[in-house]
Structure formats: structure tokens, C-alpha cells
PDB file of C-alpha atoms in Angstrom:
ATOM      1  CA  MET A   1     118.952 102.183  74.790  1.00  0.00           C
ATOM      2  CA  LYS A   2     121.099 103.762  77.024  1.00  0.00           C
ATOM      3  CA  ASP A   3     121.991 106.369  74.180  1.00  0.00           C
ATOM      4  CA  LYS A   4     118.172 106.843  73.366  1.00  0.00           C
ATOM      5  CA  THR A   5     118.069 107.619  77.172  1.00  0.00           C
ATOM      6  CA  THR A   6     120.640 109.759  77.713  1.00  0.00           C
ATOM      7  CA  LYS A   7     119.219 111.999  74.637  1.00  0.00           C
ATOM      8  CA  TYR A   8     115.756 111.886  76.599  1.00  0.00           C
ATOM      9  CA  LEU A   9     117.858 113.640  79.929  1.00  0.00           C
ATOM     10  CA  ILE A  10     119.255 115.963  77.813  1.00  0.00           C
ATOM     11  CA  ILE A  11     116.742 117.281  75.941  1.00  0.00           C
ATOM     12  CA  PRO A  12     115.082 119.271  79.266  1.00  0.00           C
ATOM     13  CA  MET A  13     118.374 120.516  79.771  1.00  0.00           C
ATOM     14  CA  LEU A  14     118.322 121.683  75.794  1.00  0.00           C
ATOM     15  CA  VAL A  15     114.925 123.728  76.764  1.00  0.00           C
ATOM     16  CA  LEU A  16     116.345 125.329  79.923  1.00  0.00           C
ATOM     17  CA  TRP A  17     119.033 126.522  78.219  1.00  0.00           C
ATOM     18  CA  GLY A  18     117.564 127.860  75.308  1.00  0.00           C
ATOM     19  CA  THR A  19     114.895 129.210  77.237  1.00  0.00           C
ATOM     20  CA  PHE A  20     116.664 130.996  80.094  1.00  0.00           C
ATOM     21  CA  THR A  21     119.954 131.923  77.920  1.00  0.00           C
ATOM     22  CA  VAL A  22     120.069 131.735  74.263  1.00  0.00           C
ATOM     23  CA  PHE A  23     116.703 133.380  73.763  1.00  0.00           C
ATOM     24  CA  PRO A  24     117.357 136.049  76.615  1.00  0.00           C
ATOM     25  CA  VAL A  25     120.708 137.183  74.353  1.00  0.00           C
ATOM     26  CA  LEU A  26     118.917 136.595  70.765  1.00  0.00           C
ATOM     27  CA  ALA A  27     116.083 138.754  71.939  1.00  0.00           C
ATOM     28  CA  SER A  28     118.530 141.262  73.674  1.00  0.00           C
ATOM     29  CA  PHE A  29     120.634 141.825  70.355  1.00  0.00           C
ATOM     30  CA  ILE A  30     117.579 142.580  68.433  1.00  0.00           C
ATOM     31  CA  LYS A  31     116.310 145.288  70.637  1.00  0.00           C
ATOM     32  CA  SER A  32     119.568 146.769  70.978  1.00  0.00           C
ATOM     33  CA  LEU A  33     118.924 147.684  67.415  1.00  0.00           C
ATOM     34  CA  GLN A  34     115.167 149.004  68.218  1.00  0.00           C
ATOM     35  CA  SER A  35     114.344 152.411  69.755  1.00  0.00           C
ATOM     36  CA  CYS A  36     112.026 152.212  72.411  1.00  0.00           C
ATOM     37  CA  ARG A  37     109.637 154.310  74.566  1.00  0.00           C
ATOM     38  CA  GLY A  38     107.492 151.857  76.955  1.00  0.00           C
ATOM     39  CA  ASN A  39     106.663 148.957  75.294  1.00  0.00           C
ATOM     40  CA  THR A  40     106.591 151.174  71.884  1.00  0.00           C
ATOM     41  CA  CYS A  41     109.676 150.104  69.852  1.00  0.00           C
ATOM     42  CA  SER A  42     110.530 150.730  66.045  1.00  0.00           C
ATOM     43  CA  PHE A  43     113.551 149.584  64.504  1.00  0.00           C
ATOM     44  CA  VAL A  44     116.893 151.759  63.786  1.00  0.00           C
ATOM     45  CA  GLY A  45     119.670 149.599  63.059  1.00  0.00           C
ATOM     46  CA  LEU A  46     123.061 150.545  64.611  1.00  0.00           C
ATOM     47  CA  GLN A  47     121.520 154.113  65.436  1.00  0.00           C
ATOM     48  CA  ASN A  48     122.063 153.008  69.368  1.00  0.00           C
ATOM     49  CA  TYR A  49     125.606 152.238  68.977  1.00  0.00           C
ATOM     50  CA  ALA A  50     126.551 155.307  66.698  1.00  0.00           C
ATOM     51  CA  ASN A  51     124.785 157.760  69.414  1.00  0.00           C
ATOM     52  CA  LEU A  52     126.994 156.116  72.291  1.00  0.00           C
ATOM     53  CA  LEU A  53     129.550 157.813  70.650  1.00  0.00           C
ATOM     54  CA  GLY A  54     128.372 161.067  70.751  1.00  0.00           C
ATOM     55  CA  ASP A  55     126.762 159.893  74.469  1.00  0.00           C
ATOM     56  CA  ASN A  56     129.042 162.401  76.675  1.00  0.00           C
ATOM     57  CA  LEU A  57     127.402 160.310  80.171  1.00  0.00           C
ATOM     58  CA  PHE A  58     128.551 157.081  78.397  1.00  0.00           C
ATOM     59  CA  ARG A  59     131.667 158.287  77.880  1.00  0.00           C
ATOM     60  CA  GLU A  60     132.436 159.202  81.147  1.00  0.00           C
ATOM     61  CA  SER A  61     130.815 156.068  82.628  1.00  0.00           C
ATOM     62  CA  LEU A  62     133.206 154.022  79.994  1.00  0.00           C
ATOM     63  CA  ILE A  63     136.357 156.181  81.776  1.00  0.00           C
ATOM     64  CA  ASN A  64     135.231 155.621  85.126  1.00  0.00           C
ATOM     65  CA  THR A  65     134.637 151.474  84.794  1.00  0.00           C
ATOM     66  CA  SER A  66     138.318 151.719  82.892  1.00  0.00           C
ATOM     67  CA  ILE A  67     139.896 153.373  86.181  1.00  0.00           C
ATOM     68  CA  PHE A  68     138.693 151.028  87.931  1.00  0.00           C
ATOM     69  CA  PHE A  69     139.621 147.890  86.114  1.00  0.00           C
ATOM     70  CA  ILE A  70     143.439 149.316  84.960  1.00  0.00           C
ATOM     71  CA  VAL A  71     143.951 150.341  89.088  1.00  0.00           C
ATOM     72  CA  GLN A  72     141.911 147.441  91.066  1.00  0.00           C
ATOM     73  CA  VAL A  73     142.305 144.142  88.972  1.00  0.00           C
ATOM     74  CA  PRO A  74     146.280 144.212  88.959  1.00  0.00           C
ATOM     75  CA  ILE A  75     146.796 144.770  92.617  1.00  0.00           C
ATOM     76  CA  MET A  76     143.821 142.481  94.147  1.00  0.00           C
ATOM     77  CA  ILE A  77     145.416 139.826  91.481  1.00  0.00           C
ATOM     78  CA  LEU A  78     149.049 140.716  93.417  1.00  0.00           C
ATOM     79  CA  LEU A  79     147.953 140.430  96.635  1.00  0.00           C
ATOM     80  CA  SER A  80     145.386 137.094  96.197  1.00  0.00           C
ATOM     81  CA  ILE A  81     148.838 135.590  94.931  1.00  0.00           C
ATOM     82  CA  ILE A  82     150.889 136.996  97.714  1.00  0.00           C
ATOM     83  CA  LEU A  83     148.307 136.035 100.519  1.00  0.00           C
ATOM     84  CA  ALA A  84     148.087 132.310  98.666  1.00  0.00           C
ATOM     85  CA  ASN A  85     151.477 131.900  98.549  1.00  0.00           C
ATOM     86  CA  VAL A  86     151.525 132.694 102.572  1.00  0.00           C
ATOM     87  CA  LEU A  87     148.887 130.181 103.135  1.00  0.00           C
ATOM     88  CA  ASN A  88     150.431 127.524 101.706  1.00  0.00           C
ATOM     89  CA  GLN A  89     153.406 127.475 103.819  1.00  0.00           C
ATOM     90  CA  LYS A  90     153.570 124.149 105.143  1.00  0.00           C
ATOM     91  CA  ASP A  91     154.621 125.546 108.479  1.00  0.00           C
ATOM     92  CA  LEU A  92     152.484 127.992 108.938  1.00  0.00           C
ATOM     93  CA  ARG A  93     150.018 127.821 111.724  1.00  0.00           C
ATOM     94  CA  PHE A  94     146.376 128.761 112.191  1.00  0.00           C
ATOM     95  CA  LYS A  95     145.901 127.689 108.464  1.00  0.00           C
ATOM     96  CA  GLY A  96     142.413 126.754 108.779  1.00  0.00           C
ATOM     97  CA  ALA A  97     141.582 130.203 110.906  1.00  0.00           C
ATOM     98  CA  TYR A  98     143.280 132.742 108.552  1.00  0.00           C
ATOM     99  CA  ARG A  99     142.188 131.228 105.364  1.00  0.00           C
ATOM    100  CA  THR A 100     138.780 131.642 106.882  1.00  0.00           C
ATOM    101  CA  MET A 101     139.138 135.335 107.324  1.00  0.00           C
ATOM    102  CA  VAL A 102     140.397 135.862 104.131  1.00  0.00           C
ATOM    103  CA  ILE A 103     137.575 133.972 102.215  1.00  0.00           C
ATOM    104  CA  LEU A 104     135.383 135.677 105.009  1.00  0.00           C
ATOM    105  CA  PRO A 105     134.864 139.186 102.454  1.00  0.00           C
ATOM    106  CA  ALA A 106     133.539 137.473  99.560  1.00  0.00           C
ATOM    107  CA  VAL A 107     130.965 135.664 101.247  1.00  0.00           C
ATOM    108  CA  THR A 108     129.062 139.017 102.532  1.00  0.00           C
ATOM    109  CA  SER A 109     126.601 140.103 100.768  1.00  0.00           C
ATOM    110  CA  LEU A 110     127.098 142.939  98.316  1.00  0.00           C
ATOM    111  CA  VAL A 111     124.615 144.819  99.708  1.00  0.00           C
ATOM    112  CA  VAL A 112     125.753 145.061 103.582  1.00  0.00           C
ATOM    113  CA  TYR A 113     129.725 145.495 103.538  1.00  0.00           C
ATOM    114  CA  SER A 114     128.761 148.698 100.368  1.00  0.00           C
ATOM    115  CA  ILE A 115     126.707 150.193 103.144  1.00  0.00           C
ATOM    116  CA  PHE A 116     129.395 149.325 106.221  1.00  0.00           C
ATOM    117  CA  PHE A 117     132.606 150.746 103.559  1.00  0.00           C
ATOM    118  CA  LYS A 118     129.742 154.240 103.238  1.00  0.00           C
ATOM    119  CA  LEU A 119     129.128 154.415 106.669  1.00  0.00           C
ATOM    120  CA  ILE A 120     133.102 154.377 107.895  1.00  0.00           C
ATOM    121  CA  PHE A 121     134.249 156.643 105.098  1.00  0.00           C
ATOM    122  CA  MET A 122     131.482 159.561 105.929  1.00  0.00           C
ATOM    123  CA  GLU A 123     132.865 162.830 106.866  1.00  0.00           C
ATOM    124  CA  ASN A 124     132.729 162.197 110.280  1.00  0.00           C
ATOM    125  CA  GLY A 125     133.127 158.130 109.713  1.00  0.00           C
ATOM    126  CA  LEU A 126     135.775 155.643 111.594  1.00  0.00           C
ATOM    127  CA  VAL A 127     138.332 156.728 109.076  1.00  0.00           C
ATOM    128  CA  ASN A 128     138.408 160.640 109.458  1.00  0.00           C
ATOM    129  CA  ASN A 129     138.095 160.156 113.194  1.00  0.00           C
ATOM    130  CA  LEU A 130     140.700 157.769 113.292  1.00  0.00           C
ATOM    131  CA  LEU A 131     143.088 159.946 111.151  1.00  0.00           C
ATOM    132  CA  LEU A 132     141.732 163.105 112.932  1.00  0.00           C
ATOM    133  CA  ASN A 133     142.889 161.596 116.235  1.00  0.00           C
ATOM    134  CA  ILE A 134     146.598 160.363 115.463  1.00  0.00           C
ATOM    135  CA  ASN A 135     147.007 163.471 113.929  1.00  0.00           C
ATOM    136  CA  VAL A 136     147.663 162.397 110.204  1.00  0.00           C
ATOM    137  CA  LEU A 137     144.801 164.796 109.370  1.00  0.00           C
ATOM    138  CA  ASP A 138     143.695 168.403 110.426  1.00  0.00           C
ATOM    139  CA  HIS A 139     140.281 168.502 108.871  1.00  0.00           C
ATOM    140  CA  PRO A 140     138.175 165.575 107.637  1.00  0.00           C
ATOM    141  CA  ILE A 141     138.135 164.602 103.904  1.00  0.00           C
ATOM    142  CA  GLN A 142     135.367 164.325 102.431  1.00  0.00           C
ATOM    143  CA  TRP A 143     135.710 160.587 101.066  1.00  0.00           C
ATOM    144  CA  LEU A 144     132.424 160.572  99.123  1.00  0.00           C
ATOM    145  CA  SER A 145     131.411 163.612  97.566  1.00  0.00           C
ATOM    146  CA  THR A 146     134.832 164.380  95.854  1.00  0.00           C
ATOM    147  CA  ALA A 147     135.412 162.477  92.754  1.00  0.00           C
ATOM    148  CA  ASN A 148     139.133 161.030  93.521  1.00  0.00           C
ATOM    149  CA  PRO A 149     138.494 160.174  96.645  1.00  0.00           C
ATOM    150  CA  ALA A 150     135.375 158.922  96.071  1.00  0.00           C
ATOM    151  CA  ARG A 151     137.149 156.357  93.226  1.00  0.00           C
ATOM    152  CA  PHE A 152     139.675 155.453  95.471  1.00  0.00           C
ATOM    153  CA  VAL A 153     137.141 154.454  98.299  1.00  0.00           C
ATOM    154  CA  LEU A 154     135.402 152.287  95.733  1.00  0.00           C
ATOM    155  CA  ILE A 155     138.489 150.561  94.550  1.00  0.00           C
ATOM    156  CA  ILE A 156     139.649 149.741  98.395  1.00  0.00           C
ATOM    157  CA  ALA A 157     135.953 148.447  98.681  1.00  0.00           C
ATOM    158  CA  LEU A 158     136.607 146.280  95.930  1.00  0.00           C
ATOM    159  CA  VAL A 159     140.185 145.027  96.562  1.00  0.00           C
ATOM    160  CA  TRP A 160     138.677 144.240  99.959  1.00  0.00           C
ATOM    161  CA  ARG A 161     135.614 142.085  98.621  1.00  0.00           C
ATOM    162  CA  TRP A 162     137.307 140.275  96.253  1.00  0.00           C
ATOM    163  CA  THR A 163     141.143 139.474  97.093  1.00  0.00           C
ATOM    164  CA  GLY A 164     140.138 136.544  99.303  1.00  0.00           C
ATOM    165  CA  TYR A 165     138.178 135.207  96.612  1.00  0.00           C
ATOM    166  CA  ASN A 166     141.176 134.971  94.074  1.00  0.00           C
ATOM    167  CA  THR A 167     143.288 133.269  96.433  1.00  0.00           C
ATOM    168  CA  VAL A 168     141.397 130.657  97.104  1.00  0.00           C
ATOM    169  CA  PHE A 169     141.383 129.794  93.080  1.00  0.00           C
ATOM    170  CA  PHE A 170     145.585 130.671  93.434  1.00  0.00           C
ATOM    171  CA  LEU A 171     146.029 128.360  96.548  1.00  0.00           C
ATOM    172  CA  SER A 172     144.490 125.672  94.958  1.00  0.00           C
ATOM    173  CA  GLY A 173     146.583 125.730  92.349  1.00  0.00           C
ATOM    174  CA  MET A 174     149.779 126.149  94.454  1.00  0.00           C
ATOM    175  CA  GLN A 175     148.560 123.276  96.276  1.00  0.00           C
ATOM    176  CA  ASN A 176     148.605 120.931  92.794  1.00  0.00           C
ATOM    177  CA  ILE A 177     152.284 122.341  92.556  1.00  0.00           C
ATOM    178  CA  ASP A 178     154.260 119.176  93.147  1.00  0.00           C
ATOM    179  CA  ASP A 179     156.994 119.324  95.702  1.00  0.00           C
ATOM    180  CA  GLU A 180     159.587 117.043  94.020  1.00  0.00           C
ATOM    181  CA  ILE A 181     159.444 120.148  91.480  1.00  0.00           C
ATOM    182  CA  TYR A 182     160.558 122.490  94.260  1.00  0.00           C
ATOM    183  CA  GLU A 183     163.058 119.995  95.872  1.00  0.00           C
ATOM    184  CA  ALA A 184     164.536 119.679  92.351  1.00  0.00           C
ATOM    185  CA  ALA A 185     164.795 123.521  92.480  1.00  0.00           C
ATOM    186  CA  LYS A 186     166.205 123.664  96.109  1.00  0.00           C
ATOM    187  CA  ILE A 187     169.062 120.918  94.803  1.00  0.00           C
ATOM    188  CA  ASP A 188     170.425 123.215  91.937  1.00  0.00           C
ATOM    189  CA  GLY A 189     170.410 126.147  94.497  1.00  0.00           C
ATOM    190  CA  ALA A 190     167.366 128.209  93.873  1.00  0.00           C
ATOM    191  CA  ASN A 191     166.236 130.437  96.539  1.00  0.00           C
ATOM    192  CA  THR A 192     162.957 131.244  97.463  1.00  0.00           C
ATOM    193  CA  ILE A 193     162.403 133.963  95.231  1.00  0.00           C
ATOM    194  CA  GLN A 194     163.354 132.110  92.300  1.00  0.00           C
ATOM    195  CA  GLN A 195     161.154 128.809  92.952  1.00  0.00           C
ATOM    196  CA  PHE A 196     158.308 131.172  93.547  1.00  0.00           C
ATOM    197  CA  THR A 197     159.301 133.543  90.053  1.00  0.00           C
ATOM    198  CA  ARG A 198     160.599 130.579  87.701  1.00  0.00           C
ATOM    199  CA  ILE A 199     158.177 127.640  89.052  1.00  0.00           C
ATOM    200  CA  THR A 200     155.402 129.026  91.093  1.00  0.00           C
ATOM    201  CA  LEU A 201     154.138 131.984  88.928  1.00  0.00           C
ATOM    202  CA  PRO A 202     154.787 129.964  85.262  1.00  0.00           C
ATOM    203  CA  LEU A 203     152.696 126.987  86.844  1.00  0.00           C
ATOM    204  CA  LEU A 204     150.203 128.997  87.799  1.00  0.00           C
ATOM    205  CA  LYS A 205     149.429 130.730  84.339  1.00  0.00           C
ATOM    206  CA  PRO A 206     145.987 128.937  83.320  1.00  0.00           C
ATOM    207  CA  ILE A 207     145.040 129.924  86.924  1.00  0.00           C
ATOM    208  CA  ILE A 208     146.038 133.887  86.495  1.00  0.00           C
ATOM    209  CA  LEU A 209     144.658 134.090  82.604  1.00  0.00           C
ATOM    210  CA  PHE A 210     141.116 132.346  84.557  1.00  0.00           C
ATOM    211  CA  VAL A 211     141.010 135.006  87.584  1.00  0.00           C
ATOM    212  CA  THR A 212     141.780 138.072  84.813  1.00  0.00           C
ATOM    213  CA  ILE A 213     138.932 137.471  82.605  1.00  0.00           C
ATOM    214  CA  ILE A 214     136.557 136.557  85.592  1.00  0.00           C
ATOM    215  CA  SER A 215     138.049 140.210  87.307  1.00  0.00           C
ATOM    216  CA  THR A 216     137.395 141.556  84.226  1.00  0.00           C
ATOM    217  CA  LEU A 217     133.828 140.244  83.701  1.00  0.00           C
ATOM    218  CA  GLY A 218     133.405 141.070  87.020  1.00  0.00           C
ATOM    219  CA  THR A 219     134.570 145.155  86.297  1.00  0.00           C
ATOM    220  CA  LEU A 220     133.070 146.048  83.899  1.00  0.00           C
ATOM    221  CA  ASN A 221     129.355 144.800  84.965  1.00  0.00           C
ATOM    222  CA  LEU A 222     130.329 146.409  87.994  1.00  0.00           C
ATOM    223  CA  PHE A 223     127.231 147.900  89.661  1.00  0.00           C
ATOM    224  CA  ASP A 224     126.590 147.189  93.212  1.00  0.00           C
ATOM    225  CA  GLU A 225     128.929 149.031  94.890  1.00  0.00           C
ATOM    226  CA  PRO A 226     129.211 152.333  93.213  1.00  0.00           C
ATOM    227  CA  MET A 227     125.232 152.319  93.239  1.00  0.00           C
ATOM    228  CA  VAL A 228     125.327 151.891  96.777  1.00  0.00           C
ATOM    229  CA  ILE A 229     128.335 153.628  98.525  1.00  0.00           C
ATOM    230  CA  THR A 230     128.278 156.573  95.835  1.00  0.00           C
ATOM    231  CA  ASN A 231     125.206 156.313  93.640  1.00  0.00           C
ATOM    232  CA  GLY A 232     127.599 157.262  91.082  1.00  0.00           C
ATOM    233  CA  GLY A 233     128.658 160.741  92.392  1.00  0.00           C
ATOM    234  CA  PRO A 234     129.742 163.210  93.629  1.00  0.00           C
ATOM    235  CA  GLY A 235     127.921 163.854  90.413  1.00  0.00           C
ATOM    236  CA  THR A 236     128.913 161.194  87.800  1.00  0.00           C
ATOM    237  CA  ALA A 237     132.257 161.253  88.885  1.00  0.00           C
ATOM    238  CA  THR A 238     131.710 157.145  89.629  1.00  0.00           C
ATOM    239  CA  ILE A 239     129.183 156.347  87.643  1.00  0.00           C
ATOM    240  CA  THR A 240     129.923 152.609  85.442  1.00  0.00           C
ATOM    241  CA  LEU A 241     128.415 151.104  82.786  1.00  0.00           C
ATOM    242  CA  GLY A 242     126.363 149.069  84.484  1.00  0.00           C
ATOM    243  CA  GLN A 243     124.724 151.814  86.580  1.00  0.00           C
ATOM    244  CA  MET A 244     124.108 153.193  82.928  1.00  0.00           C
ATOM    245  CA  ILE A 245     122.089 150.303  82.125  1.00  0.00           C
ATOM    246  CA  TYR A 246     120.463 150.861  85.106  1.00  0.00           C
ATOM    247  CA  LYS A 247     119.500 154.414  84.630  1.00  0.00           C
ATOM    248  CA  HIS A 248     118.447 153.790  80.645  1.00  0.00           C
ATOM    249  CA  LEU A 249     116.034 151.348  81.696  1.00  0.00           C
ATOM    250  CA  PHE A 250     114.430 152.754  85.192  1.00  0.00           C
ATOM    251  CA  VAL A 251     115.801 156.581  86.079  1.00  0.00           C
ATOM    252  CA  PHE A 252     115.907 158.368  82.558  1.00  0.00           C
ATOM    253  CA  THR A 253     113.260 157.599  80.151  1.00  0.00           C
ATOM    254  CA  PRO A 254     113.070 154.135  79.600  1.00  0.00           C
ATOM    255  CA  ASN A 255     114.664 152.971  76.541  1.00  0.00           C
ATOM    256  CA  ALA A 256     114.960 149.553  76.714  1.00  0.00           C
ATOM    257  CA  GLY A 257     116.776 149.773  72.850  1.00  0.00           C
ATOM    258  CA  TYR A 258     119.753 151.776  73.865  1.00  0.00           C
ATOM    259  CA  ALA A 259     120.401 150.125  77.665  1.00  0.00           C
ATOM    260  CA  SER A 260     120.537 146.903  75.727  1.00  0.00           C
ATOM    261  CA  ALA A 261     123.049 148.381  72.972  1.00  0.00           C
ATOM    262  CA  ILE A 262     125.186 149.297  76.137  1.00  0.00           C
ATOM    263  CA  ALA A 263     125.189 145.524  77.103  1.00  0.00           C
ATOM    264  CA  TYR A 264     126.227 144.787  74.573  1.00  0.00           C
ATOM    265  CA  PHE A 265     128.957 147.340  73.932  1.00  0.00           C
ATOM    266  CA  ILE A 266     130.273 145.554  77.270  1.00  0.00           C
ATOM    267  CA  VAL A 267     130.145 142.499  75.530  1.00  0.00           C
ATOM    268  CA  ILE A 268     132.492 143.479  72.726  1.00  0.00           C
ATOM    269  CA  ILE A 269     134.841 144.920  75.116  1.00  0.00           C
ATOM    270  CA  ALA A 270     135.052 141.746  77.329  1.00  0.00           C
ATOM    271  CA  VAL A 271     135.529 139.498  74.193  1.00  0.00           C
ATOM    272  CA  THR A 272     138.491 142.035  73.299  1.00  0.00           C
ATOM    273  CA  LEU A 273     139.844 141.838  76.300  1.00  0.00           C
ATOM    274  CA  ALA A 274     139.862 138.447  77.053  1.00  0.00           C
ATOM    275  CA  ILE A 275     141.698 137.737  73.748  1.00  0.00           C
ATOM    276  CA  LEU A 276     143.822 139.890  74.684  1.00  0.00           C
ATOM    277  CA  GLN A 277     145.102 138.903  78.143  1.00  0.00           C
ATOM    278  CA  ARG A 278     144.825 135.157  76.578  1.00  0.00           C
ATOM    279  CA  LYS A 279     147.561 136.289  73.823  1.00  0.00           C
ATOM    280  CA  VAL A 280     149.862 138.549  76.310  1.00  0.00           C
ATOM    281  CA  LEU A 281     149.627 135.089  78.910  1.00  0.00           C
ATOM    282  CA  GLY A 282     150.487 132.725  76.438  1.00  0.00           C
ATOM    283  CA  ASP A 283     148.370 130.168  77.480  1.00  0.00           C
ATOM    284  CA  ASP A 284     148.557 127.655  74.689  1.00  0.00           C
ATOM    285  CA  GLU A 285     146.261 125.113  76.186  1.00  0.00           C
TER     286      GLU A 285
END
């Protein structure tokens, strides 16, 4: 009787999961094999995927997304581990206040914080005024209208937003490491750095893998920050794969098939990187 009741309870969840997860995924894949103009679609097979290879704008968005991934993710993970280690010190005063400060950026609205960064990095914004006043600059930097400075602003914004979020995961992992392990290491003569590199980091490996994968997925789907701060500019210098999907759905001549092909290309990259990251980090669990 209990088993039957459990089955009946699971059925509604399976229906919801199938309706809002499985069906959209399958429908999107089928759409990626079609060329659409509005509601009129025709089957083209893998042509959309082949067209991606010759699409210069797609290639540029892939390069930009790769730059954000290669630069931002390692910096963010490194800072998160360092912050978590500092916040995990037993003799640290005002731990609660510090932990609140660290997590605040992660709970700030994406649009609000993006507008904030756009304002402070404008030509007459806070950053230029500060650097001019302390004589670091003799003229304002065009942060948002020059390619590399615009990329730099986006990387800074992403690191500021997500470092605290990932710090929580690492801090949780560190707090679950038995203190007796560190005591034994001290008896054996291990200093603080040796304890960190030979105990803390190896035991954090599953969390490092998890954070790396979710950070990779987040970067591959990057949309809000470049949309609000630079709108993909100057020109197309900061356009991302996420913006490409948006443009092919709402800006260019609508082609849901081509946009779906881009989305599945992101899925392929994400799965490939996840497999590589798992092998590199050597997680056997």
C-alpha cells in the first residue's frame, strides 16, 4: 500500500518534469534542425550547425566568451578559496559581519549591479574621477567604448559578483574538515602553507570541481552583464554566445532554428569542458 502511494506521489512530479524540462529540451533540439522565419519552419538537417562555422559574428562571440571564461573563472575561484580560508580562521573577529559582506554581491540584482558598474566606469564616472584626482591618469579612459577596457570592466564585474557566492561553497567544505587532521599535521611539523596545500586543497577537490563546472556553465550562458553594461560593444567587442541567441530571436530577422543551434552548441561545449575538468581534477567519486 505504501509503495502504491509513493508511486502516485511521484507521478505528478514526473509529469511536471516532462512538461517543463524534457519536452522543451527535445523541442529545442528539433527546432535546431529547422530554418524558421517567424512561425514558418522548414527542415534543414545540420545546416544550421554548418552555418555557425562560417558566421563571423558567432566566431567573435565564441572568442569573447572564451576570454571571459579563461580569465575570470580562475581568478574568481582563487579569490574564493583565499577568502574562505580567511573567514574560516577560528580567531577571526566579526566573522558574521565579514561573511555578510562577502555574500552581499551575490544577492544583489544582476541588473542593478550591472547598471552600477556601468555608471562608475563611464567617462565621467567614479573610477576615472578618482584616478584623475590622485594623478594616476592625465586623461579619462574610455572604459566602455574601447574593446579591451570594456572586456576588463566585464571581468571585474563578474569577479565582484560571483566570488562571494563561491566562497560559501569553499567555506562550507573547509568547516567539514576534521580539526584532528590539522593537529596531526602540526605534530608532524607541517607549517600553515603545507597544511593548506597538502590537506585543505586536496580535501576540497570535489568542491573545486563543482564550482568550476557551475562557473563554466554560468560563463557560457553569460548575458545580463554584457547586455546592460556594454550592450555587446563597442561594436561587437564584448558580444557573447548568450547575446547571439537573443539577437537571432528578437533583434535580427527571427530565426528560432538558428538560435536553437547556438544553444545546443553551448551544451556541447559545456559537456566537453565538464568532462575535461573532471579528468584534470581527478575526481574519482
